[in-house]
Amino acid sequence: MDMERTSDLHPHPARPGFLAEVTLALLYIRDTRATGRISIRNAERFGLAHLYFNAARLIHIAGDKPAGEAILNDLLTWSRGSVRFDAALLVNYETVTWQQAQIFARWLAFLEMRGAMHGIPRARLDGFVHSFTESLPMQPIALPEEIEYYDKHEEVALARQWQRLNEGVQHLIERTVAEEQRQQLKQVSQRVNGVVQQAGDVTQELAKRAFKATQEGVRHAAGAAQEAARQRALQAEELVREALNQERRQQFMQSTQRTVESVRQVAEAAQDVARQRALRADQSPAPATGGLGEGQ
């Protein structure tokens, strides 16, 4: 039978071999790389499915239901009806989804099984399903949430790592340091933080004064900052010496020295700014006074 012309294959709904005729029509499309539309009607109840092909590739599904998945699922239940191929009916778009492709593949597998039962040579049916589905959309690979939402999981993982690290440090201290020493460490740490805070407050106040100072206040402000830092450092050193052994005392001394150095640098910066402002004030020309000269 020439399938390239529009034809109605056995229009009588009750004629046996309906599934075999549908299979033969699809084999014709596959073997000739045909383009057109197969129309399949259900004879037992109302049902209509239009399958559009472009060079033997399924590109669109239409019928008596709005969704292609519903049409294909209904088509799976048909056992009697008629089939018609129209080579002139085309569409210039593709709408087949991976969900529709999966149902279409199940229908093809069912037709292949029934076709062999109805006497279609097995050699013609070889690769029947694969030939129609190899170029259709496939189900996308579901990535693990750790990859799909990498930024969110990375943030949670980092927070969890920090928590574990803090817990590990806490456990290490609890195992290796006696309770009394831990309390002393905590008190010393609080006192040192207080000393550093006070030194910072003093430095801020001196900086404000230095900005407002003139030539006679520059040296005094710098000296006061250095003296305050030195006194705070001595206090911190004394506290550390009382609570810790030589090794821990050295560690706290190094931390305190860095703090003193930071305070000294801030004070020197304040002194330098005040000195520069004072020098610019000296170098500025005196404003002109008086009115216009006589005769002007």
Tab-separated table of C-alpha atoms in Angstrom:
chain	number	residue	atom	x	y	z
A	1	MET	CA	0.000	0.000	0.000
A	2	ASP	CA	1.347	3.422	-0.944
A	3	MET	CA	1.498	5.337	2.338
A	4	GLU	CA	2.722	8.571	0.752
A	5	ARG	CA	-0.813	9.355	-0.470
A	6	THR	CA	-3.563	10.284	1.942
A	7	SER	CA	-5.413	7.081	2.684
A	8	ASP	CA	-7.850	5.595	5.168
A	9	LEU	CA	-6.620	2.262	6.464
A	10	HIS	CA	-9.629	0.023	7.126
A	11	PRO	CA	-12.219	2.564	8.275
A	12	HIS	CA	-14.393	-0.136	9.862
A	13	PRO	CA	-13.885	0.202	13.648
A	14	ALA	CA	-14.377	-3.463	14.464
A	15	ARG	CA	-11.945	-4.795	11.867
A	16	PRO	CA	-9.296	-7.005	13.547
A	17	GLY	CA	-5.613	-6.221	13.205
A	18	PHE	CA	-5.937	-2.579	14.205
A	19	LEU	CA	-2.721	-2.594	16.283
A	20	ALA	CA	-0.851	-4.349	13.500
A	21	GLU	CA	-1.993	-1.678	11.020
A	22	VAL	CA	-0.773	1.072	13.317
A	23	THR	CA	2.564	-0.713	13.614
A	24	LEU	CA	2.865	-1.097	9.832
A	25	ALA	CA	2.097	2.591	9.352
A	26	LEU	CA	4.851	3.521	11.785
A	27	LEU	CA	7.261	1.110	10.089
A	28	TYR	CA	6.522	2.813	6.783
A	29	ILE	CA	7.331	6.217	8.291
A	30	ARG	CA	10.532	4.869	9.795
A	31	ASP	CA	11.747	3.074	6.658
A	32	THR	CA	10.974	5.979	4.281
A	33	ARG	CA	11.898	8.800	6.697
A	34	ALA	CA	8.453	10.192	5.918
A	35	THR	CA	7.020	13.513	7.037
A	36	GLY	CA	3.333	13.965	7.804
A	37	ARG	CA	0.582	13.133	10.271
A	38	ILE	CA	-0.840	9.839	11.510
A	39	SER	CA	-4.440	10.119	12.698
A	40	ILE	CA	-5.674	7.313	14.941
A	41	ARG	CA	-9.329	6.973	15.975
A	42	ASN	CA	-10.693	4.789	18.733
A	43	ALA	CA	-13.639	2.596	17.674
A	44	GLU	CA	-14.860	1.556	21.107
A	45	ARG	CA	-15.431	5.055	22.439
A	46	PHE	CA	-14.639	8.532	21.296
A	47	GLY	CA	-10.936	9.131	21.019
A	48	LEU	CA	-8.650	10.870	18.539
A	49	ALA	CA	-4.860	11.184	18.389
A	50	HIS	CA	-2.772	13.061	15.806
A	51	LEU	CA	0.959	12.286	15.725
A	52	TYR	CA	3.049	14.654	13.582
A	53	PHE	CA	6.399	13.475	12.212
A	54	ASN	CA	9.257	15.287	10.507
A	55	ALA	CA	11.624	12.875	8.747
A	56	ALA	CA	10.346	10.074	10.998
A	57	ARG	CA	10.869	12.162	14.158
A	58	LEU	CA	7.863	12.781	16.391
A	59	ILE	CA	7.511	16.545	16.817
A	60	HIS	CA	3.940	17.241	17.957
A	61	ILE	CA	0.941	15.513	19.532
A	62	ALA	CA	-2.669	16.675	19.311
A	63	GLY	CA	-6.091	15.137	19.763
A	64	ASP	CA	-9.299	15.213	21.728
A	65	LYS	CA	-7.503	16.138	24.960
A	66	PRO	CA	-5.529	19.306	25.657
A	67	ALA	CA	-2.374	17.610	26.971
A	68	GLY	CA	-0.102	15.363	24.943
A	69	GLU	CA	0.554	13.099	27.941
A	70	ALA	CA	-3.193	12.481	28.372
A	71	ILE	CA	-3.577	11.661	24.663
A	72	LEU	CA	-0.737	9.132	24.728
A	73	ASN	CA	-1.915	7.533	27.966
A	74	ASP	CA	-5.369	7.115	26.427
A	75	LEU	CA	-3.803	5.709	23.242
A	76	LEU	CA	-2.180	2.961	25.309
A	77	THR	CA	-5.642	1.521	26.058
A	78	TRP	CA	-6.971	1.385	22.481
A	79	SER	CA	-7.394	-2.012	20.825
A	80	ARG	CA	-9.832	-1.205	18.020
A	81	GLY	CA	-10.013	1.671	15.600
A	82	SER	CA	-8.658	3.094	12.366
A	83	VAL	CA	-5.436	4.705	11.231
A	84	ARG	CA	-4.794	7.260	8.484
A	85	PHE	CA	-1.561	8.845	7.264
A	86	ASP	CA	-1.541	12.296	5.589
A	87	ALA	CA	1.784	13.324	4.112
A	88	ALA	CA	0.585	16.866	3.372
A	89	LEU	CA	-0.298	17.791	6.963
A	90	LEU	CA	2.763	19.362	8.605
A	91	VAL	CA	3.690	21.636	11.495
A	92	ASN	CA	6.798	23.795	11.655
A	93	TYR	CA	7.421	23.524	15.399
A	94	GLU	CA	8.327	20.897	17.991
A	95	THR	CA	6.492	20.481	21.277
A	96	VAL	CA	7.357	16.958	22.424
A	97	THR	CA	8.595	16.824	26.015
A	98	TRP	CA	10.623	14.152	27.772
A	99	GLN	CA	7.486	13.085	29.665
A	100	GLN	CA	5.635	12.568	26.389
A	101	ALA	CA	8.644	10.734	24.953
A	102	GLN	CA	8.545	8.238	27.826
A	103	ILE	CA	4.861	7.426	27.281
A	104	PHE	CA	5.408	7.247	23.504
A	105	ALA	CA	8.216	4.707	24.084
A	106	ARG	CA	5.923	2.529	26.203
A	107	TRP	CA	3.278	2.599	23.464
A	108	LEU	CA	5.862	1.632	20.825
A	109	ALA	CA	7.044	-1.289	22.968
A	110	PHE	CA	3.446	-2.472	23.277
A	111	LEU	CA	2.960	-2.224	19.493
A	112	GLU	CA	6.208	-4.103	18.876
A	113	MET	CA	5.078	-6.979	21.075
A	114	ARG	CA	1.633	-7.146	19.484
A	115	GLY	CA	3.078	-6.797	15.981
A	116	ALA	CA	5.167	-9.917	16.428
A	117	MET	CA	2.056	-11.724	17.617
A	118	HIS	CA	0.176	-10.619	14.477
A	119	GLY	CA	2.771	-11.996	12.096
A	120	ILE	CA	4.981	-8.963	11.373
A	121	PRO	CA	8.494	-10.323	10.744
A	122	ARG	CA	10.821	-9.897	13.722
A	123	ALA	CA	13.532	-8.604	11.397
A	124	ARG	CA	11.342	-5.562	10.546
A	125	LEU	CA	10.607	-4.910	14.202
A	126	ASP	CA	14.231	-4.907	15.298
A	127	GLY	CA	15.110	-1.481	16.689
A	128	PHE	CA	11.496	-0.336	16.382
A	129	VAL	CA	11.371	1.545	19.690
A	130	HIS	CA	14.921	2.878	19.528
A	131	SER	CA	14.556	4.257	16.004
A	132	PHE	CA	11.661	6.509	17.067
A	133	THR	CA	12.974	7.594	20.465
A	134	GLU	CA	16.730	8.070	20.030
A	135	SER	CA	16.337	11.719	18.999
A	136	LEU	CA	13.522	12.622	21.410
A	137	PRO	CA	14.082	14.605	24.622
A	138	MET	CA	15.363	12.525	27.516
A	139	GLN	CA	14.644	12.941	31.188
A	140	PRO	CA	17.132	15.422	32.662
A	141	ILE	CA	19.640	14.104	35.162
A	142	ALA	CA	18.641	15.033	38.701
A	143	LEU	CA	21.654	16.561	40.412
A	144	PRO	CA	22.155	16.056	44.151
A	145	GLU	CA	21.017	18.983	46.250
A	146	GLU	CA	24.631	19.581	47.331
A	147	ILE	CA	25.475	20.397	43.695
A	148	GLU	CA	22.277	22.104	42.565
A	149	TYR	CA	22.221	24.338	45.631
A	150	TYR	CA	25.988	24.528	46.101
A	151	ASP	CA	26.151	28.033	47.599
A	152	LYS	CA	23.565	27.304	50.276
A	153	HIS	CA	25.067	23.957	51.226
A	154	GLU	CA	28.573	25.433	51.215
A	155	GLU	CA	27.507	28.112	53.666
A	156	VAL	CA	25.878	25.551	55.962
A	157	ALA	CA	28.898	23.256	55.705
A	158	LEU	CA	31.273	26.101	56.560
A	159	ALA	CA	29.206	27.065	59.594
A	160	ARG	CA	29.155	23.429	60.686
A	161	GLN	CA	32.950	23.197	60.307
A	162	TRP	CA	33.458	26.283	62.439
A	163	GLN	CA	31.132	24.873	65.065
A	164	ARG	CA	33.045	21.585	65.132
A	165	LEU	CA	36.350	23.434	65.325
A	166	ASN	CA	35.157	25.530	68.246
A	167	GLU	CA	33.813	22.452	70.002
A	168	GLY	CA	37.111	20.646	69.414
A	169	VAL	CA	39.105	23.524	70.874
A	170	GLN	CA	36.766	23.700	73.849
A	171	HIS	CA	37.085	19.967	74.485
A	172	LEU	CA	40.869	20.170	74.174
A	173	ILE	CA	41.028	22.918	76.766
A	174	GLU	CA	38.720	21.010	79.094
A	175	ARG	CA	40.897	17.891	78.842
A	176	THR	CA	44.294	19.549	79.201
A	177	VAL	CA	43.693	22.572	81.459
A	178	ALA	CA	42.458	22.363	85.019
A	179	GLU	CA	39.214	24.104	85.969
A	180	GLU	CA	41.010	26.677	88.120
A	181	GLN	CA	43.409	27.530	85.316
A	182	ARG	CA	40.511	27.787	82.849
A	183	GLN	CA	38.800	30.291	85.106
A	184	GLN	CA	42.038	32.238	85.438
A	185	LEU	CA	42.478	32.217	81.664
A	186	LYS	CA	38.945	33.470	81.220
A	187	GLN	CA	39.427	36.250	83.753
A	188	VAL	CA	42.769	37.277	82.282
A	189	SER	CA	41.304	37.267	78.793
A	190	GLN	CA	38.476	39.506	79.936
A	191	ARG	CA	40.886	41.850	81.683
A	192	VAL	CA	43.187	42.021	78.683
A	193	ASN	CA	40.233	42.782	76.434
A	194	GLY	CA	39.224	45.507	78.865
A	195	VAL	CA	42.736	46.928	78.849
A	196	VAL	CA	42.813	46.925	75.064
A	197	GLN	CA	39.412	48.596	74.933
A	198	GLN	CA	40.490	51.252	77.396
A	199	ALA	CA	43.690	51.851	75.476
A	200	GLY	CA	41.639	52.246	72.310
A	201	ASP	CA	39.323	54.729	74.033
A	202	VAL	CA	42.302	56.726	75.280
A	203	THR	CA	43.844	56.713	71.819
A	204	GLN	CA	40.624	57.972	70.229
A	205	GLU	CA	40.376	60.795	72.740
A	206	LEU	CA	44.016	61.767	72.209
A	207	ALA	CA	43.524	61.696	68.468
A	208	LYS	CA	40.631	64.138	68.760
A	209	ARG	CA	42.764	66.429	70.859
A	210	ALA	CA	45.673	66.162	68.485
A	211	PHE	CA	43.532	67.241	65.560
A	212	LYS	CA	42.523	70.345	67.520
A	213	ALA	CA	45.958	71.013	68.966
A	214	THR	CA	48.354	73.637	67.690
A	215	GLN	CA	52.124	73.690	67.831
A	216	GLU	CA	52.394	73.804	71.646
A	217	GLY	CA	50.076	70.754	72.110
A	218	VAL	CA	51.590	68.328	69.587
A	219	ARG	CA	54.373	66.910	71.749
A	220	HIS	CA	52.152	66.719	74.803
A	221	ALA	CA	49.480	64.716	72.972
A	222	ALA	CA	51.992	62.247	71.539
A	223	GLY	CA	53.691	61.796	74.887
A	224	ALA	CA	50.392	61.243	76.666
A	225	ALA	CA	49.384	58.565	74.133
A	226	GLN	CA	52.652	56.725	74.459
A	227	GLU	CA	52.550	56.919	78.264
A	228	ALA	CA	48.965	55.612	78.380
A	229	ALA	CA	49.858	52.726	76.100
A	230	ARG	CA	52.925	51.905	78.175
A	231	GLN	CA	50.935	51.904	81.425
A	232	ARG	CA	48.246	49.647	79.943
A	233	ALA	CA	50.856	47.280	78.612
A	234	LEU	CA	52.497	47.063	82.033
A	235	GLN	CA	49.148	46.283	83.632
A	236	ALA	CA	48.416	43.549	81.118
A	237	GLU	CA	51.888	42.076	81.597
A	238	GLU	CA	51.415	41.985	85.355
A	239	LEU	CA	48.069	40.210	85.052
A	240	VAL	CA	49.464	37.639	82.676
A	241	ARG	CA	52.497	37.023	84.877
A	242	GLU	CA	50.252	36.246	87.848
A	243	ALA	CA	47.973	33.739	86.083
A	244	LEU	CA	50.026	31.822	83.542
A	245	ASN	CA	53.233	29.852	83.371
A	246	GLN	CA	56.214	30.964	81.319
A	247	GLU	CA	54.986	29.529	77.996
A	248	ARG	CA	51.477	31.013	78.179
A	249	ARG	CA	52.870	34.264	79.526
A	250	GLN	CA	55.104	34.570	76.467
A	251	GLN	CA	52.108	34.092	74.184
A	252	PHE	CA	50.095	36.772	75.949
A	253	MET	CA	53.123	39.082	75.972
A	254	GLN	CA	53.422	38.798	72.221
A	255	SER	CA	49.731	39.587	71.811
A	256	THR	CA	50.036	42.548	74.174
A	257	GLN	CA	53.114	43.854	72.375
A	258	ARG	CA	51.197	43.809	69.093
A	259	THR	CA	48.422	45.766	70.782
A	260	VAL	CA	50.918	48.317	72.147
A	261	GLU	CA	52.503	48.622	68.718
A	262	SER	CA	49.083	49.300	67.179
A	263	VAL	CA	48.387	51.966	69.806
A	264	ARG	CA	51.793	53.545	69.210
A	265	GLN	CA	51.228	53.644	65.459
A	266	VAL	CA	47.841	55.323	65.938
A	267	ALA	CA	49.379	57.896	68.268
A	268	GLU	CA	52.226	58.608	65.860
A	269	ALA	CA	49.727	58.973	63.037
A	270	ALA	CA	47.706	61.442	65.108
A	271	GLN	CA	50.880	63.344	65.954
A	272	ASP	CA	51.908	63.483	62.314
A	273	VAL	CA	48.491	64.773	61.225
A	274	ALA	CA	48.541	67.480	63.874
A	275	ARG	CA	52.073	68.473	62.913
A	276	GLN	CA	51.135	68.721	59.237
A	277	ARG	CA	48.128	70.883	60.032
A	278	ALA	CA	50.214	73.120	62.244
A	279	LEU	CA	52.856	73.541	59.522
A	280	ARG	CA	50.176	74.405	56.951
A	281	ALA	CA	48.738	76.954	59.375
A	282	ASP	CA	52.180	78.601	59.770
A	283	GLN	CA	52.819	78.682	56.055
A	284	SER	CA	49.466	80.238	55.131
A	285	PRO	CA	49.792	83.965	54.218
A	286	ALA	CA	48.268	86.420	56.647
A	287	PRO	CA	44.930	87.832	55.421
A	288	ALA	CA	45.022	91.398	54.066
A	289	THR	CA	43.650	94.107	56.389
A	290	GLY	CA	42.513	97.657	55.962
A	291	GLY	CA	40.650	99.421	53.161
A	292	LEU	CA	41.721	100.858	49.817
A	293	GLY	CA	44.714	103.167	49.737
A	294	GLU	CA	44.345	106.876	49.325
A	295	GLY	CA	43.345	107.910	45.906
A	296	GLN	CA	42.138	104.492	44.859
